mmCIF file of C-alpha atoms in Angstrom:
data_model
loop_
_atom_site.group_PDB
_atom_site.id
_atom_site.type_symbol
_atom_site.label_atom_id
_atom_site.label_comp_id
_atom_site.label_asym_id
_atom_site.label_seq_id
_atom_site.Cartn_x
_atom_site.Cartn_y
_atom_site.Cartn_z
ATOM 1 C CA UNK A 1 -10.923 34.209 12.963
ATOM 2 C CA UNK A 2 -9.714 31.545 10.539
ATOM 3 C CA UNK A 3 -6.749 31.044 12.764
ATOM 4 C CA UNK A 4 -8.313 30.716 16.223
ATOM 5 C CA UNK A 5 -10.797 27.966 14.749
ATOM 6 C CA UNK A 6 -7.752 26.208 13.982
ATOM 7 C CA UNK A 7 -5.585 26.710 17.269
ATOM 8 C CA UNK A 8 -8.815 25.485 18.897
ATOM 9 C CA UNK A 9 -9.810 22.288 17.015
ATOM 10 C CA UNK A 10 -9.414 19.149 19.238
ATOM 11 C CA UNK A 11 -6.080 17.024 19.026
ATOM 12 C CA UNK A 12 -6.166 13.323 17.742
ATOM 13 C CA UNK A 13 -4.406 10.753 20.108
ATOM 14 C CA UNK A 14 -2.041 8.598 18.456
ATOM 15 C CA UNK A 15 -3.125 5.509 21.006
ATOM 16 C CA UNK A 16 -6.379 6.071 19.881
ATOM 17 C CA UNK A 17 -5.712 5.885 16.116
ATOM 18 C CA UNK A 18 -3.159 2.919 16.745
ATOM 19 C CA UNK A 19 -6.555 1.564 18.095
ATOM 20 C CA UNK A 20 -8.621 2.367 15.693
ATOM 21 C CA UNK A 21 -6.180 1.010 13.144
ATOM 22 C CA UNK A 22 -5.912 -2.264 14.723
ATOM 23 C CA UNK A 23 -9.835 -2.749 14.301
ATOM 24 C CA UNK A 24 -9.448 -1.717 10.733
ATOM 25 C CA UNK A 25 -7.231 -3.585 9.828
ATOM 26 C CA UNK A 26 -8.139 -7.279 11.747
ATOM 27 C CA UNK A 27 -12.444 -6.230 11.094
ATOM 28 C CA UNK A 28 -12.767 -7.077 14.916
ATOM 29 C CA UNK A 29 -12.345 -5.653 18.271
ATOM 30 C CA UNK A 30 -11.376 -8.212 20.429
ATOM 31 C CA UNK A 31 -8.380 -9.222 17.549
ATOM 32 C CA UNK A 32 -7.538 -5.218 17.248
ATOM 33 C CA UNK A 33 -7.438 -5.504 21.458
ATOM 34 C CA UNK A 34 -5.261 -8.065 22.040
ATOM 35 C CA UNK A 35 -3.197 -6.199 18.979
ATOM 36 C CA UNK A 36 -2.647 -3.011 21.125
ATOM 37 C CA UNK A 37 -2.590 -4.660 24.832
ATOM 38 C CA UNK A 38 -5.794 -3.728 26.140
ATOM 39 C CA UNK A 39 -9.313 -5.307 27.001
ATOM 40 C CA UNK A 40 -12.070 -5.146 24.372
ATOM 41 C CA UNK A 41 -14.033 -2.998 26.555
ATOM 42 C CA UNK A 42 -11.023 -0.411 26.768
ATOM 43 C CA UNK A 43 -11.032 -0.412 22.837
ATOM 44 C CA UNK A 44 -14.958 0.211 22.811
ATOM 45 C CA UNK A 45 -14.754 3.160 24.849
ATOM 46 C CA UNK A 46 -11.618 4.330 23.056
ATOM 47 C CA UNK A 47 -13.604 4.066 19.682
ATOM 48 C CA UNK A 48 -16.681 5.599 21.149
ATOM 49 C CA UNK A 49 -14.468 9.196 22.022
ATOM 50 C CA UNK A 50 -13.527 9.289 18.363
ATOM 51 C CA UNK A 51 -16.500 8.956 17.030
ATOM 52 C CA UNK A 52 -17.794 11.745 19.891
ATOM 53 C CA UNK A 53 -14.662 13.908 19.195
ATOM 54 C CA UNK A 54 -15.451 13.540 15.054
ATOM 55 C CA UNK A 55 -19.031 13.918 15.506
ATOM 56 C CA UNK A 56 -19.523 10.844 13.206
ATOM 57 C CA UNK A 57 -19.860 6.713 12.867
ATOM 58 C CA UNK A 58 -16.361 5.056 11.787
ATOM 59 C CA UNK A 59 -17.569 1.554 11.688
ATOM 60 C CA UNK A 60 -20.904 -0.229 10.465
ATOM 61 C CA UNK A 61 -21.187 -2.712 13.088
ATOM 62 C CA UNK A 62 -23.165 -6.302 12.665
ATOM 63 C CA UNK A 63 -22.857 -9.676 14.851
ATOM 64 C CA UNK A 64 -20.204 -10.730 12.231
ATOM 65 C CA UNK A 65 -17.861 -8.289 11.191
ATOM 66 C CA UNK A 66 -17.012 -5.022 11.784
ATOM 67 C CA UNK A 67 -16.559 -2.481 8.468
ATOM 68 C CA UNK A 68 -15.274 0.956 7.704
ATOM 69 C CA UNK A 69 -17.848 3.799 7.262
ATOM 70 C CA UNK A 70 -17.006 6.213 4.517
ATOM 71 C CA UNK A 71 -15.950 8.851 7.184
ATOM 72 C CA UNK A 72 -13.422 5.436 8.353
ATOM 73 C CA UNK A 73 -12.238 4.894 5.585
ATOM 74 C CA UNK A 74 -11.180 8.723 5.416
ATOM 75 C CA UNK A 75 -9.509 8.651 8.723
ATOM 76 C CA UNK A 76 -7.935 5.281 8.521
ATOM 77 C CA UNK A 77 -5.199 7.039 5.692
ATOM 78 C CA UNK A 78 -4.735 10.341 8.041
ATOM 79 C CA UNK A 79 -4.108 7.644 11.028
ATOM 80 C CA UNK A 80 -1.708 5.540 9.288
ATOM 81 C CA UNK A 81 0.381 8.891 8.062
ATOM 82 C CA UNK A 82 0.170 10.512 11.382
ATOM 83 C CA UNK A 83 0.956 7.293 13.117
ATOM 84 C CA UNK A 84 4.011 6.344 10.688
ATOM 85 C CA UNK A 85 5.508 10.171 10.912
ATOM 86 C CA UNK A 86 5.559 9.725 14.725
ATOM 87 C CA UNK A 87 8.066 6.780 14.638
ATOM 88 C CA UNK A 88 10.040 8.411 11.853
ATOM 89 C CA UNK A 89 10.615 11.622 14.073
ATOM 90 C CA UNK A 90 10.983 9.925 17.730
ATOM 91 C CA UNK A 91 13.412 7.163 15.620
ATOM 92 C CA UNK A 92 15.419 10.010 14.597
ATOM 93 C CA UNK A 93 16.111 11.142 17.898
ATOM 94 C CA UNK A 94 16.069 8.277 19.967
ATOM 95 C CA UNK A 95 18.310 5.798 17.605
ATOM 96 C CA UNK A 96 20.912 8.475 15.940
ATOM 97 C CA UNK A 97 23.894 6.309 16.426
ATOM 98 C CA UNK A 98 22.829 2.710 15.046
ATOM 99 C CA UNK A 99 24.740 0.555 12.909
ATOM 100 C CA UNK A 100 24.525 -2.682 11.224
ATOM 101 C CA UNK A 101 23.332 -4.115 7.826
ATOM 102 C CA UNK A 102 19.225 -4.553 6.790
ATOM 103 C CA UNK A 103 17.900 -6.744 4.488
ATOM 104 C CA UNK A 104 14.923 -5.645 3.234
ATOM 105 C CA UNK A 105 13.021 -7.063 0.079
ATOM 106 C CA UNK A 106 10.666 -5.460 -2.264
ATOM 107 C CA UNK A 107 8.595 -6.432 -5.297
ATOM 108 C CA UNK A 108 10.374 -5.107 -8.677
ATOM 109 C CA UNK A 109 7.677 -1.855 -8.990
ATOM 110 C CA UNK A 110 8.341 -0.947 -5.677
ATOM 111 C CA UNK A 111 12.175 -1.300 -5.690
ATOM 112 C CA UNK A 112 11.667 1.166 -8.411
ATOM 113 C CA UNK A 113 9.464 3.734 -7.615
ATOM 114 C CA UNK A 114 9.466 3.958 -3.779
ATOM 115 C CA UNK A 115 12.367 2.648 -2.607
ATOM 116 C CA UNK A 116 14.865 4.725 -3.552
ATOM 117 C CA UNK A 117 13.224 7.838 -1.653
ATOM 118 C CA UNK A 118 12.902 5.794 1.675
ATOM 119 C CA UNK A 119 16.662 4.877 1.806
ATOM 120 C CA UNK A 120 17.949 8.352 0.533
ATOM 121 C CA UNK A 121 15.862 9.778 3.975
ATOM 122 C CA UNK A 122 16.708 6.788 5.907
ATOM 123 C CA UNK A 123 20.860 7.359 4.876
ATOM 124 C CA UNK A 124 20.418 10.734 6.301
ATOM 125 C CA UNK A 125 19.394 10.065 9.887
ATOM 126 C CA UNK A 126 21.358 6.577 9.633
ATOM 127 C CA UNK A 127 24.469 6.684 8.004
ATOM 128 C CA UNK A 128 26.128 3.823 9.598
ATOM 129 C CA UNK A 129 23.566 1.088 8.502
ATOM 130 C CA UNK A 130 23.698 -0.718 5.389
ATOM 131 C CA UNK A 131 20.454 -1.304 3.400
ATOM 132 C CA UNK A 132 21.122 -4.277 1.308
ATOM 133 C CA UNK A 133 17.976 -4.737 -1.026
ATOM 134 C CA UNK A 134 16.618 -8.356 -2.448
ATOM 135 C CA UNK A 135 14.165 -7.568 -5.834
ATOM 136 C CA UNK A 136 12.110 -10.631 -5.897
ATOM 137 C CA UNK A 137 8.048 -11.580 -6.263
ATOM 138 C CA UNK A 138 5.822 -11.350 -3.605
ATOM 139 C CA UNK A 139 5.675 -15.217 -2.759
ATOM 140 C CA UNK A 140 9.592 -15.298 -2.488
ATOM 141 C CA UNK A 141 9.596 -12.723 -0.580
ATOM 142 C CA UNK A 142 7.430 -13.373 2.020
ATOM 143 C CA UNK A 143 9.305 -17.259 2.052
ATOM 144 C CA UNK A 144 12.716 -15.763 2.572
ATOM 145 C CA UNK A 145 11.180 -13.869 5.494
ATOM 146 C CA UNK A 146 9.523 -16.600 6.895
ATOM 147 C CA UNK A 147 12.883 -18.663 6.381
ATOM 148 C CA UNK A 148 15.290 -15.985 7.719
ATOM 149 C CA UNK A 149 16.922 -15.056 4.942
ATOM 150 C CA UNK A 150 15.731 -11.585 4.989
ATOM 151 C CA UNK A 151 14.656 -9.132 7.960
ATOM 152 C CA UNK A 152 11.870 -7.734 6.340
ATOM 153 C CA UNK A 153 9.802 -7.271 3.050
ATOM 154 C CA UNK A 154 7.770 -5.042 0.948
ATOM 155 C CA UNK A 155 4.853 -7.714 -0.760
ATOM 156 C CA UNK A 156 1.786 -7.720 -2.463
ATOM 157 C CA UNK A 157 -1.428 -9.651 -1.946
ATOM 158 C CA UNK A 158 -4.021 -10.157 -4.502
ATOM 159 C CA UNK A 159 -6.503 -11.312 -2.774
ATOM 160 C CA UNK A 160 -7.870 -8.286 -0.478
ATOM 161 C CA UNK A 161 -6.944 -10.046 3.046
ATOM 162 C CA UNK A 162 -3.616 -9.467 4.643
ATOM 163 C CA UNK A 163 -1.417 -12.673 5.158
ATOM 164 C CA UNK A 164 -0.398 -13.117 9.210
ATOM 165 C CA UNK A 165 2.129 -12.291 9.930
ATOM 166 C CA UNK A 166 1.784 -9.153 8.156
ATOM 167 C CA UNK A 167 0.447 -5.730 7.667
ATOM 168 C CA UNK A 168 -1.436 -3.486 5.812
ATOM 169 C CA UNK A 169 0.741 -0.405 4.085
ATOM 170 C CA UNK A 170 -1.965 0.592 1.783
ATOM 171 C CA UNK A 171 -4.913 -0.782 -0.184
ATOM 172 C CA UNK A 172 -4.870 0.368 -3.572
ATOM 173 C CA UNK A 173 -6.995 -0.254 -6.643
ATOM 174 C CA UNK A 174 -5.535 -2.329 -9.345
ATOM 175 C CA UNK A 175 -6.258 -0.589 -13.423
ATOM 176 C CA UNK A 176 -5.321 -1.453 -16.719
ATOM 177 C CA UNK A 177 -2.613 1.219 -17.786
ATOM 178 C CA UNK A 178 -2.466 2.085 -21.425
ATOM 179 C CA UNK A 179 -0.506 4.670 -23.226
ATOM 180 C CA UNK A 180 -2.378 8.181 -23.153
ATOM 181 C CA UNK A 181 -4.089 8.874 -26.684
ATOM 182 C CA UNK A 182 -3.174 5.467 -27.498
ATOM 183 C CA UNK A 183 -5.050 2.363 -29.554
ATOM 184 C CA UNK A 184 -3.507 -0.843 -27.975
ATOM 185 C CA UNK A 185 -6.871 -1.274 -25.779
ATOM 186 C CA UNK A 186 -9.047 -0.624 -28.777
ATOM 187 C CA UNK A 187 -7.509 -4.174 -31.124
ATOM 188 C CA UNK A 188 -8.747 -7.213 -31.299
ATOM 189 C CA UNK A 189 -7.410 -9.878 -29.784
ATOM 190 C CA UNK A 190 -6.315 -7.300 -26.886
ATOM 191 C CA UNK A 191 -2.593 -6.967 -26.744
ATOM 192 C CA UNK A 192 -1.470 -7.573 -22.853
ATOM 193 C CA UNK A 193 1.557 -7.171 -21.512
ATOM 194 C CA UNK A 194 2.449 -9.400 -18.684
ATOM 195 C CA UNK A 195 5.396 -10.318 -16.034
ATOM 196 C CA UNK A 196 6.510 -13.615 -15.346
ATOM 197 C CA UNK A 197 4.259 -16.539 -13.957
ATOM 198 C CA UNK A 198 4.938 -15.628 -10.092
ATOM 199 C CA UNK A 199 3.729 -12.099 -10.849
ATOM 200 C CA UNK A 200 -0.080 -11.857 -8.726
ATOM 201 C CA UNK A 201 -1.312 -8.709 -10.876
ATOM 202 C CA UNK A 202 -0.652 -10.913 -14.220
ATOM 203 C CA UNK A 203 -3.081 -14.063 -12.824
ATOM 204 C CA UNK A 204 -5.944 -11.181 -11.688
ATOM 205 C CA UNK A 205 -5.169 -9.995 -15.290
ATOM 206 C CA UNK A 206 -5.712 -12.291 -17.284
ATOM 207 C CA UNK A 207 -8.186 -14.362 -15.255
ATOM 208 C CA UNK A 208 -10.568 -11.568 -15.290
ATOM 209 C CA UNK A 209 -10.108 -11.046 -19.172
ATOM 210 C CA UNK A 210 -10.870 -14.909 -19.132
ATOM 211 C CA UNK A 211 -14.093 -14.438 -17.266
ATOM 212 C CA UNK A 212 -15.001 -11.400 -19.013
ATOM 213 C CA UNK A 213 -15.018 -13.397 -22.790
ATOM 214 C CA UNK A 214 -12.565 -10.927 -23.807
ATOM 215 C CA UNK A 215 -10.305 -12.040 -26.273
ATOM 216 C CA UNK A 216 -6.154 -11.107 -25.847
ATOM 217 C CA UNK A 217 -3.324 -12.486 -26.585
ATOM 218 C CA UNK A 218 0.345 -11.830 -25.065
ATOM 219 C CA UNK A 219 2.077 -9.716 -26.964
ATOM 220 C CA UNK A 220 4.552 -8.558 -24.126
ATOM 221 C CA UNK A 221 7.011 -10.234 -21.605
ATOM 222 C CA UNK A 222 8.822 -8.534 -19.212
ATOM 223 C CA UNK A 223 9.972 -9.794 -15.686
ATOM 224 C CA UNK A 224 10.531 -6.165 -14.788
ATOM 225 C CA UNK A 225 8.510 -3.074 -14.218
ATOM 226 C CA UNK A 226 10.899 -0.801 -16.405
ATOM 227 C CA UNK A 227 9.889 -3.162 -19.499
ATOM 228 C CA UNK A 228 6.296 -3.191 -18.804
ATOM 229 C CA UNK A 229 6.419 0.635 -18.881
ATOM 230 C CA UNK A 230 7.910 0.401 -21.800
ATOM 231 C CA UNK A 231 5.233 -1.412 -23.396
ATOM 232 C CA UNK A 232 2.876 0.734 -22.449
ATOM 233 C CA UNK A 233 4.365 4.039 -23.608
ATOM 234 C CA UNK A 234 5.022 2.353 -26.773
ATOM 235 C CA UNK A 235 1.221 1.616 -27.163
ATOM 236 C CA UNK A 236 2.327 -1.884 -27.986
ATOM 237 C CA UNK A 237 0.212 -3.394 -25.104
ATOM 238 C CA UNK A 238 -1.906 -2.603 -22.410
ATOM 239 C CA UNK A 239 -1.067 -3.800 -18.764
ATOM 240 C CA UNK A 240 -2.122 -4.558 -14.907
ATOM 241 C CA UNK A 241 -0.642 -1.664 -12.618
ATOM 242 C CA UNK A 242 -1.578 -0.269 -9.368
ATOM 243 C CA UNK A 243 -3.001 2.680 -9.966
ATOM 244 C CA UNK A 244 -0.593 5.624 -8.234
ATOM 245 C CA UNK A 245 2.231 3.818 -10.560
ATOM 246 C CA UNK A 246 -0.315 5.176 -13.576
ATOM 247 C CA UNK A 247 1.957 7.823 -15.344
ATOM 248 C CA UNK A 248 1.446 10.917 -16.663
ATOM 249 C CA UNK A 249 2.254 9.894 -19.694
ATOM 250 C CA UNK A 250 -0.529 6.912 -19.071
ATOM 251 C CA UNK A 251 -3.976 6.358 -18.402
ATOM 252 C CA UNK A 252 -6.626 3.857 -16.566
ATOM 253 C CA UNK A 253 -8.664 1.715 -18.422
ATOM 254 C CA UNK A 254 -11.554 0.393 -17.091
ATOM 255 C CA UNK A 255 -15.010 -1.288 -17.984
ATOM 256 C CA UNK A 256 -15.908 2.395 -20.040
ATOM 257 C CA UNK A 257 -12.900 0.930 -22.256
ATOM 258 C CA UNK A 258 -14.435 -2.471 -22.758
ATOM 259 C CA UNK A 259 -11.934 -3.911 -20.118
ATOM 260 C CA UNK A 260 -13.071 -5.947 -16.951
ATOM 261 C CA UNK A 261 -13.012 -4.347 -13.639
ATOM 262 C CA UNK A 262 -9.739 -5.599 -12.008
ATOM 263 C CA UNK A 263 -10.427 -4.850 -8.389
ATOM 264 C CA UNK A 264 -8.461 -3.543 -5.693
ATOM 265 C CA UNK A 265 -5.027 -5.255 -3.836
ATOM 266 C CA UNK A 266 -2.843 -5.147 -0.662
ATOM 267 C CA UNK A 267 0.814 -4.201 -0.634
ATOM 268 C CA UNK A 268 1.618 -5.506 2.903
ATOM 269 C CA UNK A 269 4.850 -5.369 5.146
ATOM 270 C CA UNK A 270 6.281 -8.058 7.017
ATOM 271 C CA UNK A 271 8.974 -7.678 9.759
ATOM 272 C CA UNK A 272 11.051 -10.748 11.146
ATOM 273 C CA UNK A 273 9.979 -11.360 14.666
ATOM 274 C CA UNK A 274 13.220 -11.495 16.046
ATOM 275 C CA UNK A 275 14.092 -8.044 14.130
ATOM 276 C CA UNK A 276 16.815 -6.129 15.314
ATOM 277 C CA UNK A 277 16.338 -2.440 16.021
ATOM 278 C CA UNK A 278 17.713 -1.014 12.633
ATOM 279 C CA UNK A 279 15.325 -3.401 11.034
ATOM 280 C CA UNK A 280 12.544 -2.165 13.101
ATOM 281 C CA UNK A 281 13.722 1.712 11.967
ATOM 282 C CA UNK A 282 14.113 0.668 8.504
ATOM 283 C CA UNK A 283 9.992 -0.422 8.963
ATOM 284 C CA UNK A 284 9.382 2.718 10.682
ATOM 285 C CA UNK A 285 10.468 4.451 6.946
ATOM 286 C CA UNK A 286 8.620 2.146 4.879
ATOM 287 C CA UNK A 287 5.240 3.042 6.992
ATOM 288 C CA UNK A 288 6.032 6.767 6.599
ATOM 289 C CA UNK A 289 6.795 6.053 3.186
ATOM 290 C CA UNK A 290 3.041 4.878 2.304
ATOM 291 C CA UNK A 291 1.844 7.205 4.260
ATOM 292 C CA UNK A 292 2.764 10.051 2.639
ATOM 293 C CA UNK A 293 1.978 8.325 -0.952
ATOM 294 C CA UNK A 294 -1.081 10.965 -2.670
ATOM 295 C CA UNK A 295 -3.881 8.764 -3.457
ATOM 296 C CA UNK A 296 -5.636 10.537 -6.364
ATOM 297 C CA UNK A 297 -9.330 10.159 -6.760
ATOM 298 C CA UNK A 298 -9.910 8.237 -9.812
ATOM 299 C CA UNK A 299 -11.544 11.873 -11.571
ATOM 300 C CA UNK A 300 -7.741 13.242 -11.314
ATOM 301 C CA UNK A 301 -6.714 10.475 -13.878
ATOM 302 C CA UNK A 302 -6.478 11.200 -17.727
ATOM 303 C CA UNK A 303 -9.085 9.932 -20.007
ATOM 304 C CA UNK A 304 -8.579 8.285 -23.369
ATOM 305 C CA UNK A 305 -8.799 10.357 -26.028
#
């Protein structure tokens, strides 16, 4: 019975969700419309089958702006995965036999963490094209795009909205990460750890601490993710991270700890205009990439001891 329920559930069009992404991410239909090449009233109607198809809202609707429901904001991470896996496999297929040389740039954490995953799968369907990697911060980055010194790059944005050109590979919530069973958020004056000046995470940081009439004091510099880490596991500090880099060795702070609320941030991608094709596939990796990142609900997360 199980099974049959399955076999017969409706299908999800990728236009559709390409759509409905578009919207998301721009908070407008006519934007989203010219996005994917159609007329606003197309994208209405396109919208309004989802929603029938779903059997629920996506969008909260005023003159102004238009805004993710909760049920949206559910469907807008299946639509990016399912949409990002559907270049990665037709890529595969269509574009075996490319060659050439990439040059993609990342902020340190995710030349790290996520990187190295994307070009191992990348190698394997593309041999023949090199991946040469730039570690820089996210205003660089974004400048040596601009300036055509690199095809594309992996940034982050502090400030909720996406920078144009650019787009949205996942909105994540920013947390102060301190060692698991440690004592380094508990002292007084709170002992941060902090990356260089450039670094967006360390001015939301220690703004907010500002704000909040906290009192802290640097106790940690590192212009590298490895080193922050380090300071964290060594309960010498307590830092800014995003919270799927939280450890398990880790855990999130928050405003339960006596720490302010640090918000949520962008990591964005931005292509070259003028990309080549085994730029555009080396994209195509970084979306599926994201996509397929677990986002754990903040209950999953140790607590303090």
């Amino acid at each position: 019975m199980n099974l049959l329920m399955r076999q017969t559930l409706p299908l999800l069009e990728l236009d559709i969700l390409k759509t409905f992404v578009a919207i998301a991410e721009t908070g407008n239909f006519t934007t989203a419309a010219e996005t994917v090449h159609r007329t606003p009233s197309a994208v209405s109607m396109q919208i309004k089958k989802l929603e029938e198809l779903l059997g629920c809202s996506l969008f909260r609707r005023d003159a102004r702006s238009v805004v993710l429901t909760h049920h949206g904001e559910v469907l807008l991470s299946y639509a990016r995965r399912l949409i990002a896996l559907s270049n990665e496999a037709v890529s595969r297929f269509m574009m075996p036999e490319m060659n050439g040389v990439v040059r993609l740039g990342a902020p340190d954490d995710v030349g790290e963490l996520i990187l190295p995953e994307v070009l191992r799968r990348f190698a394997e369907t593309y041999p023949s094209i090199a991946v040469n990697v730039s570690i820089e911060t996210s205003s660089s980055l974004r400048r040596a795009v601009a300036e055509r010194r690199l095809d594309l790059a992996i940034f982050n944005s502090a400030d909720g909205t996406m920078p144009v050109p650019g787009e949205v590979l996942l909105k994540e919530q920013l947390v102060w990460a301190g060692k698991n069973c440690g004592n380094a958020h508990l002292k007084n004056p709170l002992p941060v750890s902090v990356w260089e000046e450039g670094c967006i995470w360390r001015a939301r940081a220690l703004e907010e601490l500002s704000r909040s009439g906290r009192d802290f004091r640097v106790a940690y510099f590192c212009a590298h993710h490895m080193g922050q880490r380090a300071a964290i596991r060594a309960d010498l500090a307590v830092a800014p991270l995003a919270r799927f880099l939280v450890g398990d060795d880790m855990v999130a702070l928050g405003e339960k700890d006596g720490l302010p609320d640090l918000g949520h941030y962008l990591i964005g991608l931005v292509v070259n205009e003028d990309a080549d094709t085994p730029a555009l596939a080396v994209a195509d990796y970084i979306r599926a990439a994201f996509a397929r990142i677990e986002r754990r609900p903040m209950d999953m997360l140790q607590v303090a001891c």
